[in-house]
Amino acid sequence: MTRPKRLSPEAQAEALATLTGWKLVQSREAITRRFVFRDFSEAFGWMTRVALLAEAMNHHPEWSNVYRTVEVTLATHDAGGLTELDVKLARAIDALAS
Amino acid sequence: MTRPKRLSPEAQAEALATLTGWKLVQSREAITRRFVFRDFSEAFGWMTRVALLAEAMNHHPEWSNVYRTVEVTLATHDAGGLTELDVKLARAIDALAS
């Protein structure tokens, strides 16, 4: 697999404009979104679907869960920032949440 | 269900002594433990087992996952601190991790 390239600031802005509810993290090159569900069961059920997707993409989220809330942060460790992989995963995650 | 009572500092210390690898959180009354697995699949598989357990106990962890690492924090929101429920869940989590 070729190593993904970091997005330019222009490409980042363009990608963000196509995503729903994601924003840049202040302290590092990453994007984040908060998802709120009805309860833990629904939140974790959704996490499981995202986990299957992430494993298939071999690109994994950094995430935290407190009861019915899930905070997802995406970045590409190998590239030291945002790549097309993050945008692709964000899109897939949005599709599962809608 | 009766609301669980906060543990006294003595009861906290006693409980911690019976748990493996858990420590008190500095900034609030909670306990935390970090678990490291072989890869994401193993980490998330384990999280799924903990999620089923937590749902059955109706007592849920606060947790974050980054690839093969899972950080778990336990506290009882309703009680504003640590209760017997947290000790029970920590014990069950330890049993699944060993």
mmCIF file of C-alpha atoms in Angstrom, chain A residues 40-41 44 47-48 51 54-55 60-67, chain B residues 40-41 44 47-48 51 54-55 60-67:
data_model
loop_
_atom_site.group_PDB
_atom_site.id
_atom_site.type_symbol
_atom_site.label_atom_id
_atom_site.label_comp_id
_atom_site.label_asym_id
_atom_site.label_seq_id
_atom_site.Cartn_x
_atom_site.Cartn_y
_atom_site.Cartn_z
ATOM 1 C CA PHE A 40 -25.410 3.219 25.559
ATOM 2 C CA SER A 41 -26.795 0.318 23.563
ATOM 3 C CA PHE A 44 -21.998 1.049 21.266
ATOM 4 C CA MET A 47 -19.322 1.980 17.410
ATOM 5 C CA THR A 48 -19.321 -1.693 16.458
ATOM 6 C CA ALA A 51 -15.130 -0.671 14.075
ATOM 7 C CA ALA A 54 -12.374 0.825 10.184
ATOM 8 C CA GLU A 55 -10.856 -2.647 10.347
ATOM 9 C CA HIS A 60 -8.843 3.316 12.781
ATOM 10 C CA PRO A 61 -10.457 6.156 14.721
ATOM 11 C CA GLU A 62 -9.298 7.536 18.061
ATOM 12 C CA TRP A 63 -12.483 7.672 20.054
ATOM 13 C CA SER A 64 -14.043 7.928 23.459
ATOM 14 C CA ASN A 65 -17.447 6.928 24.739
ATOM 15 C CA VAL A 66 -19.343 8.134 27.778
ATOM 16 C CA TYR A 67 -22.768 6.484 28.003
ATOM 17 C CA PHE B 40 -7.375 -3.112 17.085
ATOM 18 C CA SER B 41 -9.354 -6.272 16.474
ATOM 19 C CA PHE B 44 -12.380 -3.805 20.158
ATOM 20 C CA MET B 47 -14.489 -3.735 24.443
ATOM 21 C CA THR B 48 -17.522 -5.529 23.033
ATOM 22 C CA ALA B 51 -19.991 -3.454 26.750
ATOM 23 C CA ALA B 54 -21.776 -3.140 31.425
ATOM 24 C CA GLU B 55 -25.179 -3.110 29.771
ATOM 25 C CA HIS B 60 -21.166 1.823 32.030
ATOM 26 C CA PRO B 61 -17.497 2.721 31.709
ATOM 27 C CA GLU B 62 -16.088 5.968 30.359
ATOM 28 C CA TRP B 63 -13.458 4.824 27.933
ATOM 29 C CA SER B 64 -11.267 5.723 25.025
ATOM 30 C CA ASN B 65 -9.597 3.592 22.406
ATOM 31 C CA VAL B 66 -6.613 4.359 20.209
ATOM 32 C CA TYR B 67 -5.752 1.404 17.983
#
